[in-house]
Every structure is written in structure tokens, then in C-alpha cells.
Coordinates of C-alpha atoms in Angstrom, one line a residue:
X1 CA 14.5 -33.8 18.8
X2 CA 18.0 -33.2 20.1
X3 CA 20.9 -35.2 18.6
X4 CA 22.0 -36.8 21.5
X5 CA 18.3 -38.1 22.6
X6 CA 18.1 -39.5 18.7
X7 CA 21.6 -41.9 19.0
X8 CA 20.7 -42.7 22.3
X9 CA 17.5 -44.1 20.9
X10 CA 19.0 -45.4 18.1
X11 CA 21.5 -47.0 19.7
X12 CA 19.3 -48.2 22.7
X13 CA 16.9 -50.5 19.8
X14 CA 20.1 -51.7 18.1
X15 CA 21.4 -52.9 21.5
X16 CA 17.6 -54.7 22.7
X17 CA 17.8 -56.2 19.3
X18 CA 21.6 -57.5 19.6
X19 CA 20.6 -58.4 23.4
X20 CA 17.3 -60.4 22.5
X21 CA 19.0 -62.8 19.4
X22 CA 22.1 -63.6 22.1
X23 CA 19.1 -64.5 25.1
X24 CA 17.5 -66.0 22.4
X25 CA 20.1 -68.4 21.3
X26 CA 22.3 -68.8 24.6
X27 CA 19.6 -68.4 27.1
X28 CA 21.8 -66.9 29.5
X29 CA 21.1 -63.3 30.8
X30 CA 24.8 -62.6 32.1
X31 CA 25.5 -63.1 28.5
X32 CA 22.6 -60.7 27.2
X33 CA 23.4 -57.9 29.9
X34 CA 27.2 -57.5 28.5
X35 CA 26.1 -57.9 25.0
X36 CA 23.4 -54.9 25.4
X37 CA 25.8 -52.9 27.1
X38 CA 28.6 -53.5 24.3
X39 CA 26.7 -52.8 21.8
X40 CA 24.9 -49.8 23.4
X41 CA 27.9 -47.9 24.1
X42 CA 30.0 -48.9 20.2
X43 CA 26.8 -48.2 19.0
X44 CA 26.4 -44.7 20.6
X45 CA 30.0 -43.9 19.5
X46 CA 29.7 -44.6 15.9
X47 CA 26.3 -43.3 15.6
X48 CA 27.5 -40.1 17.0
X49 CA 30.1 -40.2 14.9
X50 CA 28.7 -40.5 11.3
X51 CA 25.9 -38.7 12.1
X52 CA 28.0 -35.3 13.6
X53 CA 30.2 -35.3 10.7
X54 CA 28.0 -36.6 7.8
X55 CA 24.9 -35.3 8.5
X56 CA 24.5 -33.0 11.8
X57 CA 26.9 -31.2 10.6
X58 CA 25.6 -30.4 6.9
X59 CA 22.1 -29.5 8.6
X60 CA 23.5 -26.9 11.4
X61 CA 25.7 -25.3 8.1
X62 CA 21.9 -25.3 6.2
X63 CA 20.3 -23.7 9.0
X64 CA 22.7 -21.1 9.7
X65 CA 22.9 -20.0 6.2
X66 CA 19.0 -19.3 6.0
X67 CA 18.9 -18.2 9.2
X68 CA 21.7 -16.0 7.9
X69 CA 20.1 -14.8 4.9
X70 CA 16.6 -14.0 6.7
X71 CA 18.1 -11.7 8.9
X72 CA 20.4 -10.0 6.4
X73 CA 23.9 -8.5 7.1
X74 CA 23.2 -5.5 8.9
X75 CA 21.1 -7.1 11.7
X76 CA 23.2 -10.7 11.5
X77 CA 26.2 -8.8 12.0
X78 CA 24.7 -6.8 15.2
X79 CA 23.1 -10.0 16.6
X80 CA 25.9 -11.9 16.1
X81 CA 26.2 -15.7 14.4
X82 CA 23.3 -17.7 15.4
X83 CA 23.7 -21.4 16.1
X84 CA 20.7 -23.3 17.4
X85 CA 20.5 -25.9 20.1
X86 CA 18.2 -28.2 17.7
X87 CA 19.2 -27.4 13.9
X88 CA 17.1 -30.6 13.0
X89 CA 13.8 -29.2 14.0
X90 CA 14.3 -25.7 13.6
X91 CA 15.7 -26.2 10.2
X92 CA 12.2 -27.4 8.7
X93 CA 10.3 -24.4 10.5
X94 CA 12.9 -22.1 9.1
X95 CA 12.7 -23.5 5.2
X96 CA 8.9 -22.9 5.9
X97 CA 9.0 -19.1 7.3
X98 CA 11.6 -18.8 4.5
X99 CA 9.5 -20.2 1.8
X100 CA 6.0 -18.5 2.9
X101 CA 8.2 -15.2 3.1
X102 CA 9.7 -15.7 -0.4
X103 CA 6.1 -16.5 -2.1
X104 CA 4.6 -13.2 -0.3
X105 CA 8.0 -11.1 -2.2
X106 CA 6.8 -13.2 -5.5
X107 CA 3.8 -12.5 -5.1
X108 CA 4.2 -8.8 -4.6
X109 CA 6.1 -8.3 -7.5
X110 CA 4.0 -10.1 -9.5
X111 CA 1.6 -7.3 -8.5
X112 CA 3.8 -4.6 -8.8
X113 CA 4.9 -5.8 -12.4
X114 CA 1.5 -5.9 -13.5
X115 CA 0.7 -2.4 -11.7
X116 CA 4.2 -1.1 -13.8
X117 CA 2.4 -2.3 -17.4
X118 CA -0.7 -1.0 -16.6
X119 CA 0.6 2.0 -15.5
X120 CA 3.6 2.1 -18.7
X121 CA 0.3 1.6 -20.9
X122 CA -2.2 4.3 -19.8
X123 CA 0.6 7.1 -19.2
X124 CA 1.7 6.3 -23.2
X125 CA -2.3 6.1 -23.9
X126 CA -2.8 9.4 -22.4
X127 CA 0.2 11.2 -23.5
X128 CA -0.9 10.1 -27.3
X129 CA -4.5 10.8 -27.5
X130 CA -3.5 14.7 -27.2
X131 CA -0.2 14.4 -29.0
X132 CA -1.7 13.0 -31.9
X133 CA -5.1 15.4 -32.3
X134 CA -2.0 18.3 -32.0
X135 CA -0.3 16.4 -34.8
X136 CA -3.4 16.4 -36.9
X137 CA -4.0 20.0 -36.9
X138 CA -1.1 21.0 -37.2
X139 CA -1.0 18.9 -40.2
X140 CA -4.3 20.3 -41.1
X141 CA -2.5 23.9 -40.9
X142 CA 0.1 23.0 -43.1
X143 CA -1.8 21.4 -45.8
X144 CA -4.0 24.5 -46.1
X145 CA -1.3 27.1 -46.0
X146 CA -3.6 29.3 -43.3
X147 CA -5.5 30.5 -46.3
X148 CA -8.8 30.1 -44.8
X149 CA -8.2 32.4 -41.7
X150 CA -11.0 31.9 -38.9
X151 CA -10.3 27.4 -39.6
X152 CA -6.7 28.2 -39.0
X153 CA -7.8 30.1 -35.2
X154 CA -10.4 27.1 -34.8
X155 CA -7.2 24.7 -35.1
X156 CA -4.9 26.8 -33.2
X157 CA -7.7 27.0 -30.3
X158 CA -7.8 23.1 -30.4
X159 CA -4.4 22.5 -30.2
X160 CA -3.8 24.8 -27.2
X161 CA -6.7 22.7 -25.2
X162 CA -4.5 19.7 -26.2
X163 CA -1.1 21.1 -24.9
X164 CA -3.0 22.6 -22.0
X165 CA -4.1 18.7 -21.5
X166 CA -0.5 17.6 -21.8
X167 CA 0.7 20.0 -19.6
X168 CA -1.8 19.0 -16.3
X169 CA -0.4 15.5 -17.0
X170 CA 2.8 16.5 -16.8
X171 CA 2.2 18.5 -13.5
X172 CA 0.0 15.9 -11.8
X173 CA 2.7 13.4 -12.3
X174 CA 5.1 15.0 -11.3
X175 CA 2.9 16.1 -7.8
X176 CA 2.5 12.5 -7.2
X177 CA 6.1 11.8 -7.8
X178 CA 7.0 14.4 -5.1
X179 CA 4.2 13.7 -2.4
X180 CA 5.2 9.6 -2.9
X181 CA 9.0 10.7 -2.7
X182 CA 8.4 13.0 0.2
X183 CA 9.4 15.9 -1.3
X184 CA 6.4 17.7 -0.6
X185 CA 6.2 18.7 2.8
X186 CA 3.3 18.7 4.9
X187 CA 3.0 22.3 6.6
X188 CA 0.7 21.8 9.1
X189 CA -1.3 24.9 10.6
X190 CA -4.4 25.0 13.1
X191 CA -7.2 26.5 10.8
X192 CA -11.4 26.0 10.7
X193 CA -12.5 23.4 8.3
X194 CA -15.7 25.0 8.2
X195 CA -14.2 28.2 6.6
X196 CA -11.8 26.4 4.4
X197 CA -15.2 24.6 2.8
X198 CA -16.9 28.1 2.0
X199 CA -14.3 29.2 0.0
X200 CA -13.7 26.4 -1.8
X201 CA -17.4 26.5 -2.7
X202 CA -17.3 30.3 -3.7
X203 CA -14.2 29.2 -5.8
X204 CA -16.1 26.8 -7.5
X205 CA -19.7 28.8 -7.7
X206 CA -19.5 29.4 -11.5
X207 CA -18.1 26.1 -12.7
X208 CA -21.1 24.5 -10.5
X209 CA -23.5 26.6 -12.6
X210 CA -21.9 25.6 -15.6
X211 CA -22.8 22.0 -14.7
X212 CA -26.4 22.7 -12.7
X213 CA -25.3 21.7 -10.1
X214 CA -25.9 22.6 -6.7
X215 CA -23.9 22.4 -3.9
X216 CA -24.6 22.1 0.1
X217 CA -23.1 22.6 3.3
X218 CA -24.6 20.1 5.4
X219 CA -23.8 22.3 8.3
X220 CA -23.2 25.8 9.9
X221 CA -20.5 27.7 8.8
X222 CA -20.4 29.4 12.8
X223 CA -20.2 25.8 14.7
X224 CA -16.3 26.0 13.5
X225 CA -14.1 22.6 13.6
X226 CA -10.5 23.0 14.3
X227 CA -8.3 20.5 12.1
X228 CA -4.3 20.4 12.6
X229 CA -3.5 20.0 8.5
X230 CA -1.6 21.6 5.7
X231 CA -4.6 23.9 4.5
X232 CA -3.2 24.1 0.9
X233 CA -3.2 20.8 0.5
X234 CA -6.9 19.8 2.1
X235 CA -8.2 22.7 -0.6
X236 CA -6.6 20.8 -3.1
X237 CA -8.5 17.6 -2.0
X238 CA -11.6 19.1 -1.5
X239 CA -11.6 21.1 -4.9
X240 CA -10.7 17.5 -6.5
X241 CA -13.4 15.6 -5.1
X242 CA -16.1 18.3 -5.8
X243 CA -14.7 18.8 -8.9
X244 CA -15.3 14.7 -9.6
X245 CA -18.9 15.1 -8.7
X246 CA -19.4 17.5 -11.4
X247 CA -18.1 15.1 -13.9
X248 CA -20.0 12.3 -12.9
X249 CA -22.9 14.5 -11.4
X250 CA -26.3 14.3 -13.0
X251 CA -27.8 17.8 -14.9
X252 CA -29.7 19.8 -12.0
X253 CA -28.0 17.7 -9.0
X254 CA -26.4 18.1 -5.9
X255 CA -23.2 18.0 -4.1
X256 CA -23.3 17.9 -0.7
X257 CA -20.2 18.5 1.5
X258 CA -20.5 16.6 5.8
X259 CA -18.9 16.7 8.6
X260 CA -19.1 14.2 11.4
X261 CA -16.8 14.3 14.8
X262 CA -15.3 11.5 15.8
X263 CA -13.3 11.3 19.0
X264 CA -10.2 12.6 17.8
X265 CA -10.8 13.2 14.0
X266 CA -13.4 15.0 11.7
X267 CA -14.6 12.9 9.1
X268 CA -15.5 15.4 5.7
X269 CA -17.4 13.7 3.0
X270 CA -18.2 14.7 -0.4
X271 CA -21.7 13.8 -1.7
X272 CA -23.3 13.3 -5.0
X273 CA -26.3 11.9 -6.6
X274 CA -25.3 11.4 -9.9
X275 CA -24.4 8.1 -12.3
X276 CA -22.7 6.0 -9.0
X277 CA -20.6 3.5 -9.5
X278 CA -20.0 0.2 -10.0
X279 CA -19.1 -2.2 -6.5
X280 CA -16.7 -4.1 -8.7
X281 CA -15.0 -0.4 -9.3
X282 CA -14.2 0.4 -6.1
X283 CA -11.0 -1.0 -4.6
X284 CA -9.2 0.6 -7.7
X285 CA -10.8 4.3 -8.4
X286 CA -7.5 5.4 -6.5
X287 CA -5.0 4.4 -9.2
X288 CA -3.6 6.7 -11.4
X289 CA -5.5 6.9 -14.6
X290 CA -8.4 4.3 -13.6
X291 CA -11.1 5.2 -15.0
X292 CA -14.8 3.8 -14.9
X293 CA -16.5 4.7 -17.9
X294 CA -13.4 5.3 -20.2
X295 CA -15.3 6.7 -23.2
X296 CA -17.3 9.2 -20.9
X297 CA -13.5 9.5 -19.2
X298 CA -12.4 10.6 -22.5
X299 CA -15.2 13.0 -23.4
X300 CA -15.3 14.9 -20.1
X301 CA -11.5 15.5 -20.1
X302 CA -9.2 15.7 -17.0
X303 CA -5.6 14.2 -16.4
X304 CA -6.9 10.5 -14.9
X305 CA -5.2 11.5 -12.0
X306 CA -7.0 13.6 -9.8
X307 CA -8.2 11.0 -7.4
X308 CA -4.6 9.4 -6.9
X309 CA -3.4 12.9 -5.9
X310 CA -6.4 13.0 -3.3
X311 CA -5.1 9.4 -1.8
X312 CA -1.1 10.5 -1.6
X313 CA -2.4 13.8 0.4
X314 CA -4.3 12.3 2.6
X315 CA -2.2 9.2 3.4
X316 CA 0.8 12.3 3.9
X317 CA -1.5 13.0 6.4
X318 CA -1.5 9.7 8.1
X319 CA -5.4 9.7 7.6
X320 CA -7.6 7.5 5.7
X321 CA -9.9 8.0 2.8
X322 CA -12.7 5.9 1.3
X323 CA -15.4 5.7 -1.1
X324 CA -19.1 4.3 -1.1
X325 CA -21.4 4.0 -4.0
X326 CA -24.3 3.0 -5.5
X327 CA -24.8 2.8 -9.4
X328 CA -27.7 5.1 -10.7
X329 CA -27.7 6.6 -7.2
X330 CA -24.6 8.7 -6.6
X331 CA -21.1 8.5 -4.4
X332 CA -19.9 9.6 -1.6
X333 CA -16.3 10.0 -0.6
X334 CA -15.0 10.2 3.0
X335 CA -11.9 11.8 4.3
X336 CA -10.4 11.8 8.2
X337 CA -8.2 14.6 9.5
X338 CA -6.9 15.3 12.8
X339 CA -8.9 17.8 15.2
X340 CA -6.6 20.7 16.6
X341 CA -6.0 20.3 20.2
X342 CA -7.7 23.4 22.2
X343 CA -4.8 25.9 23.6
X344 CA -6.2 26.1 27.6
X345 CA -6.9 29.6 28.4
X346 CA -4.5 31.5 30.7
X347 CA -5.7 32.3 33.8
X348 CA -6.3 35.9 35.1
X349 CA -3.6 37.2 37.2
X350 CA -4.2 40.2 39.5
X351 CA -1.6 43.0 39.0
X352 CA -0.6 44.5 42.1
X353 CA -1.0 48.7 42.0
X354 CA 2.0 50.7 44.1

């Protein structure tokens, strides 16, 4: 409600009252008529009066301070100060934009603190489960003097896995630093999906033995797909998520590798049938060191952050990934890229002989 229309109302009840005592007493409606009208119009005056500098006035300097501070300098200062033509009713929609905005910001940091310790306490777990077992044998080494000569090589074999550990950490980190600061660039080429697939599975042949595993291309090599992507990069995912399916792949299983066309994306999954997991699992297997099953996690080695590095390429992308599983039954991991637009052929042209 606008100022005005609130004194005028204000003023209009306090002049029916004044009016209605005078009729009242003096029963005379000359009397009543200039009373109403005296009192309407000193009321209206003094109303305004108060109210404009006691109380209009404090809400409109309310208002365009919030109003202010939601829009922030840069866009204030290109829009211009902002006064409204009802501070009194925009004022209470404002405060309650401004306080729903201000929970969402606490809110999110709340989340982004506890992402931050989480984070902060597996990086300094995973940087001291090797850091210690190199302490301890090098420890070992000492104490023994490498007198007994084929320990000593047993030790210095077990140390190198463990800085060989510490050093895909480091690496991994700092890809993810890069790809989330955009430092990585995307170098998209036009190349056949289908071919990239074959040699990622002849890359991975003998480490696919090593596990009994078997893997599948759930289509012809020959019926090619054309993807517009940076081909290092979708190797990189692809290697990861086959390379997942061997550690959490049962002994003699299979991983299968799909494509499906959509209308203007191919959609590659990544199939196994080994341990699954858990529903409850799901919405956070993409966080950086997440893990399931920590004490298999543990056993079967890796940096924890292999499936983060597959998210941050594929989001570079501007494509989506997923994951379905079922426990005891295997998982299946879905990725979208972007089909390569057909070059139209030329048309023939008839050269002209002399």
C-alpha cells in the first residue's frame, strides 16, 4: 500500500470518528460536515508529516540499502540508485529474497567446509599410509646395516612401489587442479570412437589377463562414430573406467564397452559384472578419494582419484557422466560426447578442355 492511500485512510477514520461524537452530542450535521473536514485535512497534514520523516523515511533508507547490497557495486553503479514507488511493501519481499538468498550462501558453505575437512583428512590419510611404510623400511635398513643382502632389495623394492604411490598422487592432484582451474585445454579433433576403443583395449590386453578378465566391444569396429572431443583426454577416461572394472571386477568376468546414438551425442558406457555397488554409494563415487570398500580400496592400490579425474574431463567437455549399479551384480558407467558434424561433399564440377 502506497503512503499516501495509508494517511488518507488514516486520516479519513480519525475524521468519521471526530465527526460522529460532534453529531452525536450536538445533533447538527452543518456542525458534523466542518468538523470532518477539519479534522480530515490537519489530520492528513500531520500524519504525512510524522510518518515521511519518522518512519517513511527510515524504511525507503532500509530498502535501498538491501536493495543496494543485493545487486552489489558493479551492477548498482550501472543501473543506477534504485528508489521504489512502495518501499513499505517491497521492503518485506526484499528482506525475504535477501534472507532465503543468504541461507542458500550458508548453506553452501556449510557444505563446502565439510567437503574442505573431508577432503584436508583423506589427502593427509593418503599421503601417510605410503610415507610411513617408506619410513619403516627405511628404518628397517638402517637397523640392519644391509648385512643381509637380498632383505635389503626386498625393502628397497617396497619402498619404490610406495614412492611410485606418492608420486601418482601428486600428479593426479595436480591434473585436477589444472582441468578445475582451466589450465588444461580441451583440444578438440574430429576422430572415430570406435577406433579409439580398440586401442585402448589392445593397450590394456595384458593387464586384463592379469585380472581374467575379459573384455567386449559391444559393437563393430567398421560402423565408425564420429565424436568432436580432445582424443587424449577421452583415452584417459576410458582407460580409467576400464581400469575400475578390473579392480572391482570379479575373477573370470567381463567388461563390456556400448555405444548408443542419441540425436546429437553418443552415449559410451563401461560395463561390468563384478561386486556392484551400494545405492547409498552413488551420488558420491565422483569425489576425490571416496572410496566404497576402504579396506579392499587399500589393498588393491590406486591414487583414490581416478574417478574424479574422469568427472572434471567430461564436464570440460560440457557432457554428462553417470553411474548405475547393482550390489553383487556389477556397474555400469555412462558417458555423452558430442557427434562430429558430417563435412557435405563437394560437388563435381566439369572442367572445360581447350
Amino acid at each position: 500500500m502506497k503512503l499516501r492511500v495509508l494517511i488518507l485512510i488514516n486520516a479519513a477514520a480519525v475524521a468519521i470518528t471526530l465527526s460522529a461524537v460532534n453529531y452525536y452530542f450536538q445533533h447538527k450535521w452543518y456542525d458534523m460536515m466542518i468538523t470532518f473536514l477539519v479534522t480530515f485535512i490537519t489530520s492528513y497534514i500531520v500524519f504525512y508529516y510524522l510518518i515521511e520523516k519518522y518512519i517513511y523515511s527510515k524504511i525507503k533508507l532500509i530498502y535501498k540499502l538491501i536493495h543496494n547490497l543485493k545487486l552489489g557495486r558493479d551492477l548498482r553503479d550501472a543501473l543506477g540508485e534504485h528508489v521504489s514507488a512502495d518501499p513499505i511493501n517491497d521492503v518485506e519481499h526484499e528482506v525475504q529474497e535477501w534472507a532465503k538468498q543468504k541461507k542458500t550462501e550458508i548453506d553452501e558453505l556449510k557444505k563446502q567446509e565439510k567437503f574442505r575437512r573431508d577432503f584436508l583428512s583423506n589427502i593427509s590419510h593418503e599421503f601417510k599410509t605410503p610415507l610411513f611404510a617408506i619410513q619403516g623400511y627405511i628404518e628397517a635398513l638402517q637397523d640392519d646395516g644391509l648385512e643381509d643382502k637380498e632383505l635389503a632389495v626386498q625393502f628397497l623394492e617396497k619402498a619404490s612401489k610406495n614412492v611410485d604411490r606418492l608420486s601418482y598422487l601428486i600428479n593426479d592432484l595436480d591434473e585436477i587442479s589444472k582441468l578445475e582451474s582451466g589450465e588444461i585445454p580441451i583440444n578438440y579433433s574430429k576422430f572415430k570412437i570406435n577406433d579409439l576403443i580398440k586401442e585402448v583395449f589392445e593397450s590394456l590386453e595384458l593387464k586384463s589377463k592379469q585380472h581374467n578378465i575379459k573384455l567386449t566391444f559391444k559393437q563393430k569396429y567398421d560402423d565408425g562414430i564420429f565424436v568432436n572431443a580432445d582424443r587424449e583426454k577421452i583415452r584417459q577416461v576410458l582407460v580409467n573406467l576400464i581400469d575400475n572394472s578390473f579392480k572391482y571386477g570379479k575373477e573370470g568376468g567381463n567388461t563390456a564397452v556400448s555405444l548408443f546414438t542419441l540425436h546429437e551425442q553418443v552415449l559410451v558406457e563401461v560395463t561390468d559384472d563384478g561386486i556392484g555397488i551400494e545405492e547409498k554409494f552413488l551420488p558420491r563415487l565422483f569425489e576425490r578419494f571416496y572410496r566404497t570398500d576402504t579396506s579392499r580400496s587399500r589393498q588393491i592400490g590406486g591414487s583414490g582419484l581416478g574417478l574424479a579425474i574422469v568427472k572434471h574431463i567430461i564436464e570440460a567437455h560440457q557432457q554428462t557422466i553417470n553411474v548405475r549399479s547393482t550390489e553383487g551384480m556389477g556397474s555400469t558407467f555412462g558417458f555423452t560426447l558430442q557427434i562430429a558434424k558430417q563435412s557435405l561433399p563437394f560437388p563435381n564440377i566439369p572442367v572445360l578442355k581447350s
